[in-house]
Amino acid sequence: MLWLGEFNRRTNELDMKFKQSEITTELHRCVACVQRTFFLVAVLVCGTQTAIAQEHAEIEIWPNGLPKGAAEFDADKANELIAATKVHPRGHILFVDTPTLTVYPPPAESANGAAVVVCPGGGYNLLAWQHEGVDLAEWFNSIGVTAFVLKYRVPRRIKDNIHFEPMQDVQRAIRMVRHDAEKYKIDPGRIGVLGFSAGGHLTVMSAVGFDTECYPPIDKIDTVSARPDFACPIYAAYLGDGYRDDVAELGPLVTVTDQTPPMFMAVTWGDKMRGAQSALLLSKLKQHNVPGELHVYQNGGHGYGIRKSEIPVSMWHHHLATWLKFNGYLKATDGVKADKVDQ
C-alpha cells in the first residue's frame, strides 16, 4: 500500500498549492482594489484642490512690478515676517510685497452683479486676513455679491505717509475689478470698497481721494475710474490729522465733495474717538448732499469683524445688507438675479 500513501502525499501537496494559489489571487485582488481606491481618492483630492484654486483665484495687481519709487524693505526682516506668518495662530499676514486680489465669486444662481473690494485691517502693519477678509468675502457671497479681498502692502514703509503705498494698491484694485467686470459678470457701476480699522481708513481715502493720481498710469487698466460706487468704512481708524484717532476731529485729507460716493459706517462709542470721527464724516457727507448711514453702538470695542455675540454691534453687517438693498446695489442688471439678503 506504499503507492496509496504516496498518492495521498502528492494529493495533499497539490491541495496546498491550490489553496496558496487562491490566497495569492485574493491578495492580488485586494491590492488592486486598494490601489484603485487610493487612485480615486487622489483624483478627488486633486480635483477639489483645483476647484478651490479656481474658485478663489489670486491675481497680482502689479504683474510687471511695483510702481516706480516703491519703498524698499529689509530682506532679512521680510524673511522673518514671512516665516512668522506661516505659523501665526490667527492667520494674520505680516508681510506683503506682492499685492494681490483674491476672488470670491458667489453661487451663480444668486449672483446679482454687485462687487466689493475688501480691505482687512491691522494698523498698516499686518492684515487680519481671516476675520476681516475671508469671513467678509464669504458673507458677501451669501447675499450674491462678488468679493475681492485685497492683500495690500504691509508693514508700513513710509513713516509720515503710512497709507500711500496701500492707496496705490486699492486704486489699482478698483480699476482692475472695473476693467474686468465682464470677465467676473459684475456691473462696473456697482463696485464698492469695505475695510476695517486701517482698512477702514484706506476705504475712506479711496472714496475721498479717488481722483488723486497716486501712481503714473502703466497700462489700459489705469484708463478706467478708481472711484468706488459706495464705501463702507467699518470702525475706521486714523481719520484725524497725523493719523490720530484719539481726538474728535478729521484730518485735512478727509476732503468730501459732491462726487464722494455714498457711505455706510459702523463703529462703537467706546472705540477711542473713532465714533466721533465717523460722526464728523457723516456731517461732511450731509453738507455735500452725499447719502450716508452711520451706526454707533455703545459697546463692542474694536476689531470684532462679523463675530457672533450677544452685543448689538454683531448685527452691523445685517444693517449693511439692508442699506445695500435699499440703495439698489443688490438689484440685478442684464438679467442677473438679485435681492437675496441674509437677515
Coordinates of C-alpha atoms in Angstrom, one line a residue:
M1 CA 0.0 0.0 0.0
L2 CA 3.0 2.2 -0.4
W3 CA 1.6 3.6 -3.6
L4 CA -1.5 4.7 -1.7
G5 CA 0.5 6.7 0.8
E6 CA 2.5 8.3 -1.9
F7 CA -0.8 9.2 -3.7
N8 CA -2.2 10.8 -0.6
R9 CA 1.0 12.7 0.0
R10 CA 1.0 14.2 -3.5
T11 CA -2.7 14.9 -3.4
N12 CA -2.1 16.9 -0.2
E13 CA 0.8 18.8 -1.8
L14 CA -1.4 19.7 -4.8
D15 CA -4.2 20.8 -2.5
M16 CA -1.9 23.1 -0.5
K17 CA -0.5 24.6 -3.7
F18 CA -4.1 25.2 -4.9
K19 CA -5.1 26.9 -1.7
Q20 CA -1.9 29.0 -1.8
S21 CA -2.8 30.0 -5.3
E22 CA -6.3 31.0 -4.2
I23 CA -4.9 33.1 -1.4
T24 CA -2.3 34.8 -3.7
T25 CA -5.0 35.6 -6.2
E26 CA -7.2 37.1 -3.5
L27 CA -4.3 39.1 -2.2
H28 CA -3.7 40.4 -5.7
R29 CA -7.4 41.3 -5.9
C30 CA -7.2 43.2 -2.6
V31 CA -4.1 45.1 -3.5
A32 CA -5.6 46.1 -6.8
C33 CA -8.8 47.2 -5.0
V34 CA -6.7 49.3 -2.6
Q35 CA -4.7 50.8 -5.4
R36 CA -7.9 51.8 -7.3
T37 CA -9.3 53.3 -4.0
F38 CA -6.2 55.4 -3.5
F39 CA -6.2 56.5 -7.1
L40 CA -9.8 57.6 -6.8
V41 CA -9.1 59.4 -3.6
A42 CA -6.2 61.2 -5.2
V43 CA -8.3 62.2 -8.1
L44 CA -11.0 63.6 -5.8
V45 CA -8.5 65.5 -3.7
C46 CA -6.7 66.9 -6.7
G47 CA -10.0 67.8 -8.3
T48 CA -11.2 69.5 -5.1
Q49 CA -8.0 71.4 -4.7
T50 CA -8.1 72.5 -8.3
A51 CA -11.7 73.6 -7.9
I52 CA -10.8 75.6 -4.8
A53 CA -7.9 77.2 -6.6
Q54 CA -10.1 78.1 -9.5
E55 CA -12.9 79.4 -7.2
H56 CA -10.6 81.7 -5.2
A57 CA -8.0 82.8 -7.8
E58 CA -5.3 85.1 -6.5
I59 CA -4.4 87.8 -9.0
E60 CA -1.3 90.0 -8.9
I61 CA -2.3 93.7 -9.3
W62 CA 1.1 94.8 -10.4
P63 CA 2.2 91.9 -12.7
N64 CA 5.1 93.9 -14.1
G65 CA 6.4 95.1 -10.8
L66 CA 5.5 97.7 -8.2
P67 CA 5.1 101.4 -9.3
K68 CA 8.3 103.4 -9.7
G69 CA 9.7 104.6 -6.4
A70 CA 8.3 101.9 -4.3
A71 CA 9.9 101.8 -0.9
E72 CA 12.4 99.1 -0.2
F73 CA 12.2 96.7 2.8
D74 CA 15.0 95.0 4.6
A75 CA 15.3 91.5 3.2
D76 CA 16.2 89.8 6.5
K77 CA 13.3 91.4 8.3
A78 CA 11.0 90.4 5.5
N79 CA 12.0 86.8 5.7
E80 CA 11.4 86.9 9.5
L81 CA 7.9 88.2 8.9
I82 CA 7.2 85.7 6.2
A83 CA 8.2 82.8 8.5
A84 CA 6.1 84.2 11.3
T85 CA 3.1 84.5 9.0
K86 CA 3.2 80.7 8.3
V87 CA 2.7 79.9 12.0
H88 CA 0.5 82.8 13.1
P89 CA -2.3 81.4 15.3
R90 CA -4.9 83.8 13.9
G91 CA -3.9 83.6 10.3
H92 CA -2.7 87.2 10.1
I93 CA -0.4 88.2 7.2
L94 CA 2.7 90.1 8.4
F95 CA 4.4 91.0 5.2
V96 CA 3.2 91.8 1.7
D97 CA 5.4 93.0 -1.2
T98 CA 3.4 91.4 -4.0
P99 CA -0.2 92.9 -3.7
T100 CA -3.0 90.7 -4.9
L101 CA -6.7 90.3 -5.2
T102 CA -8.3 87.0 -4.1
V103 CA -11.6 86.4 -5.9
Y104 CA -14.6 85.1 -4.1
P105 CA -17.5 84.6 -6.6
P106 CA -21.0 83.9 -5.2
P107 CA -23.0 80.9 -6.4
A108 CA -24.1 81.6 -10.0
E109 CA -27.8 81.2 -9.1
S110 CA -27.7 84.0 -6.5
A111 CA -25.1 86.4 -8.1
N112 CA -26.6 89.9 -8.6
G113 CA -23.7 91.7 -10.3
A114 CA -22.5 93.8 -7.3
A115 CA -18.9 93.6 -6.2
V116 CA -16.8 94.8 -3.3
V117 CA -13.1 95.1 -2.6
V118 CA -12.4 94.1 1.0
C119 CA -9.5 95.7 2.8
P120 CA -8.6 93.9 6.1
G121 CA -7.3 96.0 8.9
G122 CA -4.1 95.7 11.0
G123 CA -2.8 99.1 11.7
Y124 CA -1.0 99.2 8.3
N125 CA 1.4 96.7 10.0
L126 CA -0.3 93.5 9.2
L127 CA -3.5 92.1 7.6
A128 CA -6.2 90.5 9.8
W129 CA -6.8 88.2 6.8
Q130 CA -9.3 85.7 8.1
H131 CA -11.8 87.6 10.3
E132 CA -11.6 90.9 8.4
G133 CA -11.1 89.4 4.9
V134 CA -12.1 85.9 4.2
D135 CA -15.1 85.9 6.6
L136 CA -16.5 89.0 5.0
A137 CA -15.9 87.7 1.5
E138 CA -17.9 84.6 2.3
W139 CA -20.7 86.6 3.9
F140 CA -20.9 88.9 0.8
N141 CA -21.2 85.7 -1.3
S142 CA -24.2 84.8 0.8
I143 CA -26.0 87.9 -0.5
G144 CA -25.0 87.4 -4.1
V145 CA -22.0 89.9 -4.1
T146 CA -18.7 89.1 -5.7
A147 CA -15.9 89.8 -3.2
F148 CA -12.2 90.6 -3.9
V149 CA -10.0 90.5 -0.8
L150 CA -7.1 92.9 -1.2
K151 CA -3.7 91.9 0.0
Y152 CA -2.1 95.4 0.2
R153 CA 1.5 96.2 1.2
V154 CA 2.3 95.9 4.8
P155 CA 4.0 96.7 7.2
R156 CA 4.4 100.4 7.0
R157 CA 7.1 101.6 4.6
I158 CA 6.8 105.4 4.7
K159 CA 6.7 106.7 8.3
D160 CA 4.9 110.0 7.7
N161 CA 2.6 108.7 4.9
I162 CA 1.8 105.2 6.0
H163 CA -1.2 104.8 3.7
F164 CA 0.4 106.0 0.5
E165 CA 1.5 102.7 -0.9
P166 CA -1.7 100.9 0.2
M167 CA -3.6 103.7 -1.6
Q168 CA -1.8 102.8 -4.8
D169 CA -2.8 99.2 -4.3
V170 CA -6.5 100.0 -3.6
Q171 CA -6.8 102.4 -6.6
R172 CA -5.2 99.8 -8.8
A173 CA -7.5 97.1 -7.4
I174 CA -10.7 99.1 -8.0
R175 CA -9.6 99.8 -11.6
M176 CA -8.7 96.2 -12.2
V177 CA -12.1 94.9 -11.0
R178 CA -13.9 97.5 -13.1
H179 CA -11.8 96.9 -16.2
D180 CA -12.5 93.1 -15.9
A181 CA -16.2 93.5 -15.0
E182 CA -17.4 91.4 -17.9
K183 CA -15.0 88.6 -17.0
Y184 CA -16.4 88.4 -13.5
K185 CA -20.0 89.0 -14.6
I186 CA -20.3 92.2 -12.5
D187 CA -21.8 95.6 -13.0
P188 CA -19.0 98.2 -13.4
G189 CA -21.3 100.7 -11.8
R190 CA -21.8 98.7 -8.6
I191 CA -18.3 98.3 -7.3
G192 CA -17.7 99.2 -3.7
V193 CA -15.0 99.1 -1.1
L194 CA -15.2 97.9 2.5
G195 CA -12.5 98.0 5.1
F196 CA -11.8 97.6 8.8
S197 CA -9.7 99.8 11.1
A198 CA -6.7 100.8 9.0
G199 CA -8.5 99.2 6.1
G200 CA -11.4 101.4 7.0
H201 CA -9.1 104.4 6.8
L202 CA -7.9 103.1 3.4
T203 CA -11.6 102.8 2.3
V204 CA -12.3 106.4 3.3
M205 CA -9.1 107.5 1.4
S206 CA -10.2 105.6 -1.7
A207 CA -13.6 107.4 -1.6
V208 CA -12.4 110.9 -1.0
G209 CA -9.2 110.7 -3.0
F210 CA -10.2 108.6 -6.0
D211 CA -9.2 111.4 -8.4
T212 CA -5.7 111.7 -6.8
E213 CA -3.0 110.3 -9.1
C214 CA -1.1 108.1 -6.7
Y215 CA 1.0 106.4 -9.4
P216 CA 1.6 107.1 -13.1
P217 CA -0.6 105.0 -15.5
I218 CA 1.1 101.9 -16.7
D219 CA -1.5 100.1 -18.9
K220 CA -5.1 100.3 -20.2
I221 CA -6.4 99.2 -16.8
D222 CA -5.4 102.6 -15.5
T223 CA -7.6 104.4 -18.0
V224 CA -10.8 103.4 -16.0
S225 CA -12.0 105.2 -12.9
A226 CA -10.8 104.4 -9.4
R227 CA -13.9 105.8 -7.9
P228 CA -15.8 103.3 -5.8
D229 CA -19.6 103.4 -6.2
F230 CA -20.1 103.0 -2.5
A231 CA -17.7 102.9 0.5
C232 CA -18.1 101.1 3.9
P233 CA -15.5 102.1 6.5
I234 CA -16.1 99.9 9.5
Y235 CA -14.5 101.0 12.8
A236 CA -12.2 103.2 10.7
A237 CA -9.0 104.3 12.3
Y238 CA -6.6 107.2 11.8
L239 CA -9.1 109.8 10.4
G240 CA -7.6 112.6 12.5
D241 CA -4.7 114.8 11.5
G242 CA -1.4 112.9 11.6
Y243 CA -3.4 109.6 11.7
R244 CA -4.7 110.4 15.2
D245 CA -7.9 108.7 16.3
D246 CA -7.9 110.0 19.9
V247 CA -9.3 113.4 19.0
A248 CA -12.7 114.4 17.8
E249 CA -11.5 115.9 14.6
L250 CA -10.9 115.0 10.9
G251 CA -7.6 115.4 9.2
P252 CA -7.1 117.6 6.1
L253 CA -7.1 114.5 3.8
V254 CA -10.7 113.8 4.5
T255 CA -12.0 116.1 1.8
V256 CA -15.6 115.3 1.0
T257 CA -17.1 116.7 -2.3
D258 CA -20.4 116.2 -4.1
Q259 CA -18.5 113.4 -6.1
T260 CA -17.7 111.4 -2.9
P261 CA -19.6 108.1 -3.1
P262 CA -22.3 107.1 -0.6
M263 CA -21.1 105.6 2.6
F264 CA -22.2 103.1 5.3
M265 CA -20.3 103.3 8.6
A266 CA -20.3 101.2 11.7
V267 CA -18.4 101.8 14.9
T268 CA -18.7 101.7 18.7
W269 CA -19.0 104.6 21.1
G270 CA -16.1 103.2 23.3
D271 CA -13.6 102.8 20.4
K272 CA -11.3 105.8 21.3
M273 CA -12.6 108.8 19.3
R274 CA -13.4 106.8 16.2
G275 CA -17.1 107.1 16.7
A276 CA -16.9 110.8 17.0
Q277 CA -14.7 111.0 13.8
S278 CA -17.2 108.9 11.9
A279 CA -20.0 111.3 13.1
L280 CA -18.0 114.2 11.7
L281 CA -17.5 112.4 8.5
L282 CA -21.3 111.8 8.3
S283 CA -21.7 115.6 8.8
K284 CA -19.4 116.3 5.9
L285 CA -21.3 114.0 3.7
K286 CA -24.6 115.8 4.6
Q287 CA -23.0 119.1 3.8
H288 CA -22.3 117.9 0.3
N289 CA -25.6 116.0 -0.1
V290 CA -23.9 112.7 -0.3
P291 CA -26.0 109.8 1.1
G292 CA -24.7 108.2 4.2
E293 CA -25.6 105.9 7.1
L294 CA -23.8 105.6 10.5
H295 CA -24.4 103.0 13.2
V296 CA -22.7 103.8 16.5
Y297 CA -23.1 101.1 19.1
Q298 CA -22.4 101.7 22.7
N299 CA -20.3 98.6 23.4
G300 CA -18.1 96.2 21.4
G301 CA -14.7 97.8 21.3
H302 CA -12.7 97.3 18.1
G303 CA -11.7 94.5 15.8
Y304 CA -14.8 92.3 16.0
G305 CA -15.4 91.7 12.3
I306 CA -18.6 89.8 12.0
R307 CA -18.2 87.5 15.0
K308 CA -21.5 86.4 16.5
S309 CA -22.2 87.7 20.0
E310 CA -25.0 89.0 22.3
I311 CA -23.7 92.5 21.8
P312 CA -25.8 94.5 19.3
V313 CA -22.7 95.5 17.3
S314 CA -22.5 92.0 16.0
M315 CA -25.5 92.8 13.8
W316 CA -23.9 95.6 11.9
H317 CA -23.5 93.6 8.7
H318 CA -27.2 92.8 8.5
H319 CA -27.9 96.6 8.5
L320 CA -25.3 96.9 5.8
A321 CA -27.2 94.3 3.7
T322 CA -30.4 96.3 4.1
W323 CA -28.6 99.5 3.2
L324 CA -27.2 97.9 0.1
K325 CA -30.5 96.6 -1.0
F326 CA -32.4 99.9 -0.2
N327 CA -29.9 101.8 -2.4
G328 CA -30.2 99.5 -5.3
Y329 CA -26.7 97.9 -5.1
L330 CA -28.2 94.4 -4.9
K331 CA -30.6 95.0 -7.8
A332 CA -29.6 92.9 -10.8
T333 CA -28.9 94.2 -14.2
D334 CA -28.6 92.3 -17.5
G335 CA -30.8 89.5 -16.4
V336 CA -28.8 88.6 -13.3
K337 CA -30.8 87.5 -10.2
A338 CA -30.7 89.8 -7.1
D339 CA -32.2 90.9 -3.8
K340 CA -31.1 88.0 -1.7
V341 CA -30.4 89.5 1.7
D342 CA -29.3 87.5 4.7
Q343 CA -31.3 88.7 7.7

